[in-house]
Amino acid sequence: MEYIPHERITNYQLPMEGCVMTEEPKPQLIREKLDVCELDKARMAILNPALIEQKKNERTIDENAKPVLELMLREGIETVWDRFEMQQPSCKYCLAGTSCSRCTMGPCRIIPPNRIRGVCGADADLIVSRNLLDLIATGSAAHSDHGRDIAETLYLVGTGKTKDYTISDPVKLKRISEEFGIKTDGKKPEQLAAELGGAMLDEYGMRKNTLQFLNRAPKATREIWTKLGITPRGIDREVVDSMHRVQMGVGADYVNILLQGLRTSLSDGWGGSMIGTEVSDILFGTPTIKSSTMNLAVMKSDHVNISVHGHNPVLSEVIVKAVADPEMKALAQKYGAKGINLVGMCCTGSELLMRKGVPMTGNHLNQELIIATGALEAMVVDYQCIFPSLPRTASCFHTLIISTSSKATIPGSYFFDFHAEDAYLTAKAIVRMAVENFKNRNPQRVLIPGEPVPVMSGFSNEAIKNALGGSFKPLIDLIAAGKIRGAVGIVGCNNPHIKHDSGHIALTKELIKKNILCVETGCAAIASGKAGLLRPEAASLAGNDLRAVCESLKIPPVLHMGSCVDNSRILVLAAELANALNVPIHKLPIAGAAPEWYSQKAVSIGAYFVASGVYTVLGVMPHISGSPPVVSLLTEGLKGAVNASFSVEPDPVKASVLISDHIERKRTELGI
Ligand code: BF8
């Protein structure tokens, strides 16, 4: 049976399903062009200069962001921080996780001592655990559906349905095909791509009742999962199972519900996210160590600036090709620009930085600020972590918001129905639209503060091994000798509950001072990049032993391992270290941390770290405090099940002590 990858969105009168375009497509304006700037400004611009100064310094530690934030405060252009303030005070029942609006018998809140059950009879434990499972399933679905889009592209490349992508790493294609039990002898890369793409798409169903990449975990770790009954049976299967359990009248036992949360998260980390990472490497190249630059100052005042924002490299990789098209370059010059400057933001930015060295503007809370530089012709987005308010911000400037995923059309944006089959034509149309918008820029409004910071990126596991001479053995020896006390994966987002980037940077600095190597992904890594911690020179901030290791290898003490789906690289690193030592993952001197997390995806990441045996410290309290049994299970009880647990510690210095104590305990248990 032929695999039909997707249906084209029909309600925007774009090309028919399955039809491949021959001409550049035209965008469709979603709803209507927003022109809300004056309205917003009238509402917001009431601050006196002293208050502006205070707010700017309270909101971020990103020095390049501060002047832009100041401009937005001065002009009354709304940002995430303003909306956050307007949402205060938060509902205390929502904060505690004890409100439920899942069905129309409610909504319900648990208000002791009398209102201790919702209309259906659910108590605080059930309501809190159901809410948490919902978060995990949502995050897992987001990562895994992203992985599916990448696997689908591999399949389309293999079956010849798209000519706009190639196989960039045939060696990895062969290696992973063999891992999936596919015979590779004498087969061309295209045939392997079709077979592997098909096999990976099958991982989403439930035909095998297990996932191939789980076999990468140490046997002893897998046995823990089997014993607990949390081995994932299929990627989609676990998300659907979770959604079933949160339906009223199904899940009634908070322990059962939380165990399903762990299983669903494992289907993300060792399933959908790992597929996303590995296939992206096959298609676009396995990252190697490279240099680039970071922060808002990577924008160029004399160039057309285009930012890609979101997560899926299937879009951003082809935009890279389109901006290099001589026709597009000539067009930019025709409009008076020196060239086209492509910059990245958030995770799709990390994908491009890791593989192509494309400069990065910033992380989650920078996304509105980049528009306010006045120098951005287009913000091209796919999905996840994209503020729906971006067209409002853009209406105060000339920036075009260009959406590209039928799952994530945004009112006020210009929408292109992007698909792998005709990716390049669409990418060219997008770049053309951005270039033609250069003439609308007001040079008086351009504000690009400061200088870009150099960064070193591209630390895939393959690149780390290469730097170590071909295997992880030197790293294991350094850990055994105590030169590196252990490793911590610092991951996750920005969250307006915490001063922008401050949690990431304070924790990272404390840990490297204690000779603990930091491996980072997502917005945490970008925070470190902007703060200068992804430079080899940052070794001077590390403890003496780690400093000496970094100086001899000419690497930073903080390694950028990629986007959020690339947390799967951290799982693989942990698995390889554990397999080399013949121990389960939970015995390693490692930990995880998410100092500024906000997203459902981050909940899933935290859950699969812990389920895999990695102690994880959160800087933001999840909405679970209304159920002491749930809190106790996650922070203590899980130790008896998966030999790892969560802690919540907003103070980065105290968090570093928790982590360092944990690492030293693990070292003692290992006898090193
Ligand atoms: O997946 S770290 S704010 S950009 S969710 Fe989002 Fe969080 Fe950033 Fe990427 Ni991850």
XYZ file of C-alpha atoms and ligand atoms in Angstrom:
682
model
C 0.000 0.000 0.000
C 1.362 3.396 -0.891
C 2.184 5.627 2.037
C 0.406 8.980 1.765
C 2.462 11.337 3.886
C 0.007 14.158 4.380
C -2.955 15.966 3.014
C -2.620 19.456 1.775
C -4.594 21.978 3.709
C -7.727 22.614 1.657
C -9.445 25.629 3.102
C -6.869 28.066 1.807
C -7.300 27.100 -1.876
C -3.752 26.001 -2.358
C -2.649 23.294 -4.808
C -4.604 20.046 -4.790
C -3.533 17.120 -2.662
C -0.568 15.257 -4.105
C 0.022 17.778 -6.863
C 3.617 18.963 -7.149
C 4.046 22.638 -7.924
C 5.988 23.942 -10.869
C 5.688 27.638 -10.062
C 6.533 29.477 -6.894
C 3.464 29.475 -4.649
C 1.767 32.615 -3.402
C 1.161 33.141 0.298
C -2.256 33.273 1.865
C -2.907 35.921 4.486
C -4.391 34.170 7.518
C -7.579 36.080 8.490
C -6.520 39.705 8.116
C -3.420 41.844 8.318
C -3.077 42.994 11.875
C -2.668 46.663 12.478
C -2.858 46.813 16.219
C 0.292 48.719 16.958
C -1.290 52.071 17.774
C -3.927 50.403 19.908
C -1.360 48.439 21.854
C 0.852 51.454 22.282
C -1.985 53.601 23.608
C -2.660 50.918 26.201
C 0.929 50.293 27.209
C 2.992 53.469 26.825
C 2.497 55.007 30.250
C 5.763 54.239 31.942
C 8.124 56.797 33.372
C 11.857 56.501 32.543
C 12.843 55.244 35.989
C 10.329 52.428 35.769
C 11.535 51.544 32.273
C 15.098 51.307 33.560
C 13.982 49.123 36.447
C 11.854 46.781 34.330
C 14.540 46.365 31.683
C 17.028 45.226 34.310
C 14.526 43.015 36.117
C 13.449 41.206 32.983
C 16.683 39.961 31.421
C 20.408 39.550 31.888
C 20.933 39.577 28.092
C 22.846 42.857 27.646
C 22.157 43.058 23.908
C 18.459 42.601 24.548
C 18.215 45.413 27.098
C 18.334 48.406 24.702
C 15.697 46.776 22.483
C 13.536 46.000 25.479
C 13.931 49.591 26.594
C 12.730 50.799 23.193
C 9.688 48.537 23.400
C 8.897 49.750 26.917
C 9.328 53.359 25.856
C 7.073 52.976 22.836
C 4.529 50.805 24.621
C 5.043 47.786 22.355
C 3.686 44.796 24.243
C 5.986 41.895 25.140
C 5.667 38.571 26.905
C 6.726 40.246 30.161
C 3.879 42.762 29.946
C 1.365 39.996 29.345
C 2.883 38.058 32.235
C 2.402 41.040 34.540
C -1.166 41.505 33.352
C -1.914 37.868 34.203
C -0.953 38.368 37.861
C -2.018 37.272 40.380
C -2.163 33.688 39.131
C -5.091 31.489 40.123
C -3.859 29.575 43.153
C -5.815 26.445 42.238
C -4.278 26.355 38.777
C -0.833 26.889 40.319
C -1.421 23.949 42.651
C -2.761 21.823 39.772
C -6.085 21.288 41.533
C -8.414 22.832 38.996
C -9.997 20.707 36.293
C -11.928 21.760 33.213
C -11.736 18.510 31.287
C -15.473 17.970 31.056
C -18.609 20.028 31.272
C -19.805 18.627 34.585
C -17.291 21.124 35.934
C -15.167 23.194 35.918
C -14.030 22.044 39.357
C -11.553 23.172 41.980
C -10.366 21.405 45.098
C -10.883 23.751 48.044
C -10.284 21.934 51.354
C -11.729 21.223 53.816
C -15.126 20.853 52.158
C -14.717 20.802 48.413
C -12.295 17.899 48.199
C -13.711 16.132 45.137
C -14.714 17.357 41.709
C -18.203 16.655 40.360
C -17.030 13.282 39.000
C -15.460 12.373 42.332
C -11.827 12.992 41.351
C -9.735 14.071 44.319
C -6.682 16.345 44.308
C -4.268 13.474 43.579
C -6.215 12.374 40.539
C -6.736 15.882 39.194
C -3.058 16.782 39.615
C -1.796 13.541 38.048
C -4.234 13.757 35.124
C -3.109 17.318 34.433
C 0.514 16.196 34.524
C -0.085 13.259 32.193
C -1.799 15.639 29.797
C 1.329 17.845 29.802
C 3.660 14.910 29.182
C 1.517 13.516 26.378
C 1.312 16.943 24.742
C 5.069 17.430 24.896
C 5.780 13.918 23.712
C 3.346 14.378 20.817
C 5.037 17.629 19.783
C 8.541 16.131 19.703
C 7.407 12.898 18.130
C 5.294 14.487 15.421
C 8.310 16.619 14.537
C 10.291 13.339 14.326
C 7.599 11.899 12.063
C 7.884 14.874 9.689
C 11.627 14.226 9.402
C 11.219 10.452 8.921
C 8.583 11.174 6.299
C 11.050 13.397 4.445
C 13.621 10.576 4.497
C 10.978 8.293 3.021
C 10.109 10.838 0.327
C 13.789 11.234 -0.559
C 14.117 7.448 -0.793
C 11.058 7.023 -2.978
C 12.081 9.885 -5.268
C 9.050 12.025 -4.360
C 11.235 14.970 -3.490
C 14.396 16.088 -5.198
C 14.939 19.011 -2.856
C 16.870 17.053 -0.206
C 19.723 14.591 -0.385
C 21.366 12.086 1.925
C 24.153 14.051 3.621
C 25.448 11.257 5.851
C 25.249 7.918 4.003
C 27.490 6.284 6.616
C 24.999 7.040 9.381
C 22.151 5.964 7.091
C 23.838 2.560 6.692
C 24.658 2.250 10.382
C 21.113 3.016 11.539
C 19.567 0.869 8.803
C 21.581 -2.050 10.174
C 20.443 -1.144 13.692
C 16.882 -1.527 12.382
C 17.709 -4.960 10.949
C 17.654 -3.774 7.338
C 20.062 -5.586 4.996
C 22.328 -2.960 3.500
C 24.617 -4.922 1.189
C 24.605 -3.624 -2.361
C 21.756 -1.201 -1.714
C 21.854 2.407 -2.871
C 21.338 5.160 -0.290
C 17.922 5.963 -1.803
C 16.708 2.410 -1.317
C 17.977 2.415 2.253
C 16.323 5.791 2.854
C 12.976 4.391 1.684
C 13.313 1.254 3.808
C 14.589 3.023 6.920
C 12.053 5.862 6.540
C 9.276 3.245 6.294
C 10.602 1.301 9.303
C 10.770 4.475 11.377
C 7.249 5.500 10.425
C 6.169 2.052 11.639
C 7.621 2.878 15.068
C 4.716 5.268 15.511
C 2.128 2.480 15.289
C 2.075 -0.576 17.492
C 2.971 -3.424 15.180
C 6.097 -4.427 17.116
C 5.028 -3.428 20.627
C 8.488 -2.001 21.250
C 10.827 0.672 19.870
C 14.096 -0.098 18.127
C 16.165 2.649 19.777
C 15.293 1.369 23.275
C 17.943 -1.271 22.588
C 20.572 1.447 22.868
C 19.878 1.701 26.621
C 21.844 -0.587 28.924
C 20.197 -3.961 29.522
C 19.883 -3.275 33.250
C 18.026 -0.002 32.552
C 15.694 -1.755 30.134
C 14.977 -4.411 32.745
C 13.827 -1.689 35.142
C 11.369 -0.489 32.511
C 10.109 -4.023 31.880
C 9.656 -4.693 35.571
C 7.693 -1.480 36.034
C 5.687 -2.042 32.858
C 6.754 1.255 31.311
C 8.492 0.023 28.165
C 6.855 2.040 25.391
C 4.950 -0.007 22.818
C 4.775 2.533 20.023
C 5.119 6.298 19.794
C 1.587 7.260 18.833
C 0.254 4.407 20.956
C 1.521 5.897 24.224
C 0.178 9.368 23.476
C -3.233 7.938 22.588
C -3.183 5.697 25.664
C -2.428 8.760 27.807
C -5.225 10.766 26.242
C -7.532 7.817 26.907
C -6.539 7.743 30.573
C -7.255 11.442 31.108
C -10.785 11.009 29.723
C -13.233 11.213 32.645
C -14.030 7.801 34.013
C -10.820 6.053 32.906
C -7.680 6.821 34.941
C -8.599 6.949 38.630
C -5.350 6.000 40.361
C -2.625 8.656 40.408
C 0.186 6.063 40.516
C -1.103 4.286 37.422
C -1.454 7.643 35.655
C 2.063 8.802 36.518
C 3.609 5.514 35.382
C 1.895 5.982 32.035
C 3.456 9.459 32.020
C 6.903 7.886 32.302
C 6.134 5.392 29.521
C 4.866 8.180 27.257
C 7.952 10.275 27.917
C 10.222 7.314 27.086
C 8.432 6.994 23.745
C 9.506 10.588 23.145
C 13.145 10.466 24.270
C 14.050 7.014 22.933
C 11.477 7.227 20.129
C 10.188 10.329 18.390
C 12.944 12.711 19.458
C 15.673 10.170 18.697
C 14.204 9.598 15.236
C 14.110 13.391 14.767
C 17.781 13.726 15.666
C 19.172 10.721 13.824
C 17.254 11.279 10.594
C 18.071 14.992 10.615
C 21.736 13.958 10.782
C 21.272 11.550 7.868
C 19.512 14.149 5.730
C 21.341 17.323 6.698
C 24.671 16.119 8.077
C 25.887 14.910 11.454
C 27.177 18.018 13.261
C 30.897 18.624 13.547
C 32.587 21.188 15.779
C 32.385 24.662 14.259
C 32.465 28.339 15.156
C 29.791 30.955 14.748
C 28.289 33.947 16.558
C 25.294 34.653 18.737
C 22.922 37.338 20.091
C 20.738 40.063 18.552
C 23.814 41.771 17.089
C 24.167 39.041 14.441
C 21.567 41.079 12.522
C 23.118 43.216 9.775
C 21.891 46.724 9.090
C 22.951 46.676 5.418
C 21.544 43.214 4.600
C 18.121 41.703 4.155
C 17.649 39.864 7.460
C 15.592 36.680 7.581
C 15.102 34.750 10.800
C 13.976 31.136 10.945
C 12.176 30.297 14.176
C 10.656 27.065 15.390
C 11.944 23.519 15.272
C 11.895 21.588 12.024
C 15.057 21.650 9.879
C 13.094 20.341 6.886
C 12.032 23.986 6.469
C 15.098 25.856 7.692
C 17.599 23.747 5.715
C 15.936 24.566 2.419
C 15.733 28.257 3.361
C 19.539 28.093 3.750
C 19.725 26.902 0.138
C 17.294 29.528 -1.124
C 19.169 32.474 0.410
C 22.302 31.256 -1.395
C 20.465 31.191 -4.740
C 22.184 33.694 -7.096
C 18.778 34.921 -8.231
C 17.859 35.828 -4.649
C 21.226 37.454 -3.998
C 20.862 39.572 -7.138
C 17.350 40.533 -6.094
C 18.609 41.674 -2.691
C 21.230 43.828 -4.375
C 18.624 45.265 -6.697
C 16.764 46.511 -3.639
C 19.939 48.113 -2.267
C 20.966 45.450 0.262
C 24.496 44.076 0.409
C 23.173 40.541 0.647
C 20.881 38.258 2.601
C 21.665 37.501 6.227
C 19.972 34.329 7.470
C 19.835 34.036 11.242
C 18.396 31.409 13.554
C 16.210 31.533 16.637
C 15.309 28.878 19.205
C 15.611 25.217 18.235
C 15.526 25.429 14.445
C 18.313 27.990 14.917
C 20.238 25.408 16.940
C 19.757 22.838 14.157
C 21.310 25.270 11.646
C 24.038 26.427 14.012
C 25.055 22.838 14.797
C 25.221 21.748 11.160
C 25.880 24.896 9.147
C 27.292 27.455 11.585
C 24.379 29.825 10.863
C 24.476 32.696 13.411
C 21.871 32.637 16.163
C 19.885 35.647 17.387
C 18.592 34.244 20.640
C 16.238 32.069 22.612
C 12.571 31.943 23.534
C 12.209 35.356 25.202
C 14.201 37.055 22.446
C 11.585 36.294 19.785
C 9.680 39.588 20.037
C 12.831 41.612 20.554
C 14.360 40.570 17.234
C 11.385 42.167 15.465
C 11.927 45.387 17.431
C 15.454 45.736 16.044
C 13.584 47.199 13.071
C 15.945 45.316 10.755
C 14.068 42.034 10.307
C 12.415 41.620 6.920
C 10.804 38.264 7.695
C 10.356 35.868 10.558
C 9.797 32.449 8.987
C 8.218 30.009 11.431
C 7.187 26.380 11.459
C 5.862 25.130 14.780
C 6.307 25.046 18.579
C 7.288 27.880 20.935
C 6.103 30.555 18.510
C 4.157 33.309 20.247
C 0.773 33.740 18.530
C 1.287 37.451 19.223
C 4.171 37.831 16.751
C 1.997 39.465 14.045
C 0.915 42.061 16.642
C 4.553 42.879 17.382
C 5.322 42.901 13.671
C 2.532 45.394 13.017
C 4.684 47.994 14.824
C 7.473 47.448 12.281
C 7.794 46.320 8.665
C 8.513 42.661 9.515
C 6.480 39.937 7.811
C 5.540 36.883 9.839
C 5.544 33.934 7.438
C 3.948 30.728 8.709
C 4.544 27.443 6.932
C 2.852 24.599 8.785
C -0.786 23.728 8.276
C -0.716 22.724 11.958
C 0.318 26.214 12.988
C -1.342 28.872 10.862
C -1.205 32.188 12.716
C -3.771 34.983 12.239
C -2.012 37.994 10.756
C 0.746 35.871 9.197
C 1.367 35.075 5.543
C 0.972 31.342 5.124
C 2.786 29.049 2.684
C 1.623 25.413 2.735
C 5.153 24.024 2.953
C 5.846 20.402 1.999
C 9.009 18.446 1.286
C 7.872 17.555 -2.241
C 8.178 21.144 -3.491
C 10.255 22.573 -0.692
C 12.695 24.565 -2.771
C 10.081 26.427 -4.813
C 8.274 27.396 -1.623
C 11.523 28.402 0.059
C 12.368 30.640 -2.875
C 8.951 32.262 -2.750
C 9.438 32.903 0.975
C 12.896 34.391 0.502
C 11.656 36.498 -2.421
C 8.883 37.912 -0.255
C 11.383 38.768 2.469
C 13.806 40.413 0.051
C 11.062 42.480 -1.535
C 10.141 43.690 1.935
C 13.583 45.321 2.357
C 12.251 48.463 0.649
C 9.722 48.869 3.454
C 12.362 49.058 6.170
C 12.678 52.394 7.943
C 16.443 52.896 8.517
C 15.636 55.385 11.289
C 13.997 52.570 13.260
C 16.978 50.190 13.122
C 18.503 49.346 16.503
C 21.097 46.569 16.548
C 22.911 46.893 19.872
C 26.413 45.703 20.731
C 28.589 43.053 19.144
C 27.922 39.355 18.470
C 29.552 36.843 20.832
C 31.673 34.047 19.283
C 30.454 30.510 19.994
C 31.700 26.974 19.387
C 28.936 24.524 18.494
C 28.352 21.175 16.769
C 28.996 18.779 19.662
C 27.157 15.714 18.404
C 28.256 12.479 20.054
C 30.159 11.658 16.886
C 31.955 15.044 17.056
C 32.790 14.588 20.754
C 34.184 11.107 20.078
C 36.215 12.466 17.195
C 37.672 15.205 19.377
C 38.591 12.531 21.915
C 40.392 10.441 19.296
C 37.606 8.072 18.254
C 35.927 6.852 21.438
C 34.475 7.984 24.772
C 37.245 6.135 26.638
C 39.302 9.290 27.350
C 36.163 10.969 28.772
C 35.485 7.938 30.986
C 39.118 7.984 32.128
C 38.906 11.694 32.968
C 35.732 11.094 34.984
C 37.291 8.073 36.722
C 40.388 10.120 37.562
C 38.187 12.883 38.995
C 39.446 15.547 36.550
C 35.830 15.810 35.445
C 33.591 15.052 38.445
C 30.596 14.250 36.246
C 28.335 15.664 33.544
C 25.060 17.572 33.664
C 22.559 18.055 30.864
C 21.169 21.580 31.255
C 18.146 21.894 29.030
C 14.915 23.728 28.430
C 13.388 27.068 27.982
C 13.003 30.628 29.184
C 10.059 31.472 31.385
C 8.979 34.988 32.437
C 8.690 33.653 36.003
C 12.501 33.809 36.008
C 14.741 36.681 34.905
C 15.589 35.843 31.297
C 18.671 33.546 31.120
C 19.658 34.152 34.754
C 18.812 30.628 35.944
C 20.745 28.944 33.136
C 23.832 31.074 33.488
C 24.090 31.021 37.277
C 23.678 27.227 37.407
C 26.083 26.579 34.535
C 28.766 28.799 36.057
C 28.419 27.128 39.468
C 28.702 23.653 37.981
C 31.747 24.254 35.796
C 33.410 25.862 38.812
C 32.904 22.509 40.548
C 34.645 20.709 37.629
C 31.368 19.366 36.275
C 31.074 19.296 32.489
C 27.863 20.837 31.138
C 26.199 19.527 28.001
C 23.389 21.795 26.866
C 20.555 21.945 24.381
C 17.643 24.197 23.459
C 17.272 27.626 24.997
C 19.671 26.758 27.835
C 22.513 26.358 25.335
C 21.579 29.624 23.636
C 21.642 31.433 26.982
C 25.158 30.086 27.513
C 26.182 31.137 24.029
C 25.039 34.722 24.543
C 26.836 34.806 27.903
C 30.126 33.705 26.318
C 30.164 30.232 27.887
C 30.324 28.384 24.550
C 33.810 29.784 23.838
C 36.983 27.845 24.656
C 38.020 30.954 26.655
C 35.201 30.180 29.100
C 37.479 27.442 30.449
C 38.948 30.191 32.619
C 35.661 30.171 34.590
C 35.906 26.440 35.299
C 37.574 24.714 38.216
C 41.268 23.975 37.732
C 40.837 20.364 36.607
C 38.062 20.970 34.095
C 39.887 24.055 32.918
C 43.015 22.017 32.152
C 40.984 19.392 30.250
C 39.218 22.057 28.164
C 42.431 23.915 27.439
C 44.195 20.781 26.278
C 41.276 19.835 24.008
C 40.627 23.499 23.020
C 36.934 23.157 23.819
C 34.555 25.136 26.051
C 33.430 23.723 29.422
C 29.863 23.909 28.123
C 29.105 21.810 25.051
C 26.249 22.758 22.741
C 24.587 19.465 21.749
C 21.726 20.920 19.738
C 17.982 21.526 19.851
C 15.444 20.056 22.270
C 14.850 16.884 20.239
C 18.637 16.536 20.492
C 18.269 15.753 24.165
C 18.201 12.297 22.630
C 21.938 12.869 22.013
C 22.330 13.246 25.790
C 20.459 9.948 26.287
C 22.764 8.254 23.783
C 25.830 9.739 25.492
C 24.595 8.448 28.860
C 23.810 5.033 27.369
C 27.214 4.732 25.720
C 29.024 5.678 28.940
C 26.891 3.235 30.941
C 27.357 0.440 28.391
C 31.121 0.997 28.415
C 31.125 0.624 32.205
C 28.537 -2.167 32.105
C 26.230 -0.387 34.550
C 22.659 0.950 34.307
C 22.338 4.670 33.548
C 21.296 5.504 37.126
C 24.736 4.508 38.416
C 26.543 7.197 36.413
C 27.737 10.473 38.011
C 25.400 12.522 35.857
C 22.309 14.693 36.327
C 19.823 16.819 34.429
C 18.562 20.355 35.052
C 15.888 22.583 33.551
C 16.324 25.935 35.328
C 13.830 28.013 33.304
C 11.508 25.428 31.755
C 8.005 26.393 30.663
C 6.862 23.987 27.964
C 4.937 20.718 27.926
C 7.873 19.376 25.891
C 10.165 20.147 28.812
C 7.924 18.111 31.142
C 8.286 15.172 28.796
C 12.077 15.654 28.670
C 12.333 15.811 32.461
C 10.177 12.687 32.743
C 12.275 10.658 30.280
C 15.498 11.800 31.945
C 14.213 10.568 35.307
C 12.662 7.390 33.842
C 16.057 6.655 32.268
C 17.755 6.982 35.659
C 18.941 10.599 35.553
C 18.307 12.733 38.659
C 16.807 16.015 37.436
C 16.497 19.406 39.114
C 13.765 21.795 37.987
C 14.044 25.542 38.509
C 10.303 26.145 38.132
C 7.741 24.289 40.263
C 5.336 22.197 38.168
C 1.664 22.640 39.041
C 1.501 19.686 41.410
C 1.723 21.159 44.912
C -1.982 20.511 45.530
C -1.258 16.804 45.835
C 1.346 15.921 48.482
C 1.269 12.227 47.399
C 2.116 13.197 43.791
C 4.906 15.508 44.992
C 6.247 12.765 47.221
C 6.131 10.140 44.459
C 8.019 12.357 41.996
C 10.636 13.590 44.449
C 11.104 10.441 46.561
C 8.964 7.470 45.530
C 10.436 7.168 42.046
C 13.823 6.400 43.561
C 12.452 2.981 44.506
C 11.163 2.462 40.971
C 13.618 3.971 38.475
C 16.459 4.882 40.883
C 16.111 8.570 40.059
C 13.775 11.412 40.962
C 13.020 15.096 40.559
C 13.990 17.976 42.815
C 12.648 21.501 42.530
C 15.086 24.276 43.412
C 14.693 27.776 41.990
C 17.950 29.027 43.526
C 20.695 28.069 41.038
C 23.423 28.027 43.695
C 21.435 25.621 45.869
C 20.560 23.584 42.758
C 24.264 23.268 41.954
C 24.876 21.904 45.453
C 22.091 19.329 45.057
C 23.579 18.245 41.736
C 27.145 18.179 42.939
C 26.186 16.161 46.054
C 24.343 13.691 43.846
C 27.335 13.346 41.531
C 29.720 12.784 44.438
C 27.360 10.137 45.873
C 27.313 8.325 42.549
C 31.105 8.494 42.338
C 31.409 6.939 45.781
C 28.938 4.177 44.859
C 30.998 3.451 41.736
C 34.159 3.431 43.821
C 35.834 6.236 41.880
O 12.062 22.816 22.027
S 13.901 24.992 24.997
S 11.402 27.382 24.781
S 12.519 26.587 21.747
S 10.539 24.032 24.413
Fe 10.864 26.036 23.205
Fe 11.798 25.387 25.516
Fe 13.215 26.830 23.873
Fe 12.759 24.466 21.431
Ni 12.594 23.346 23.809
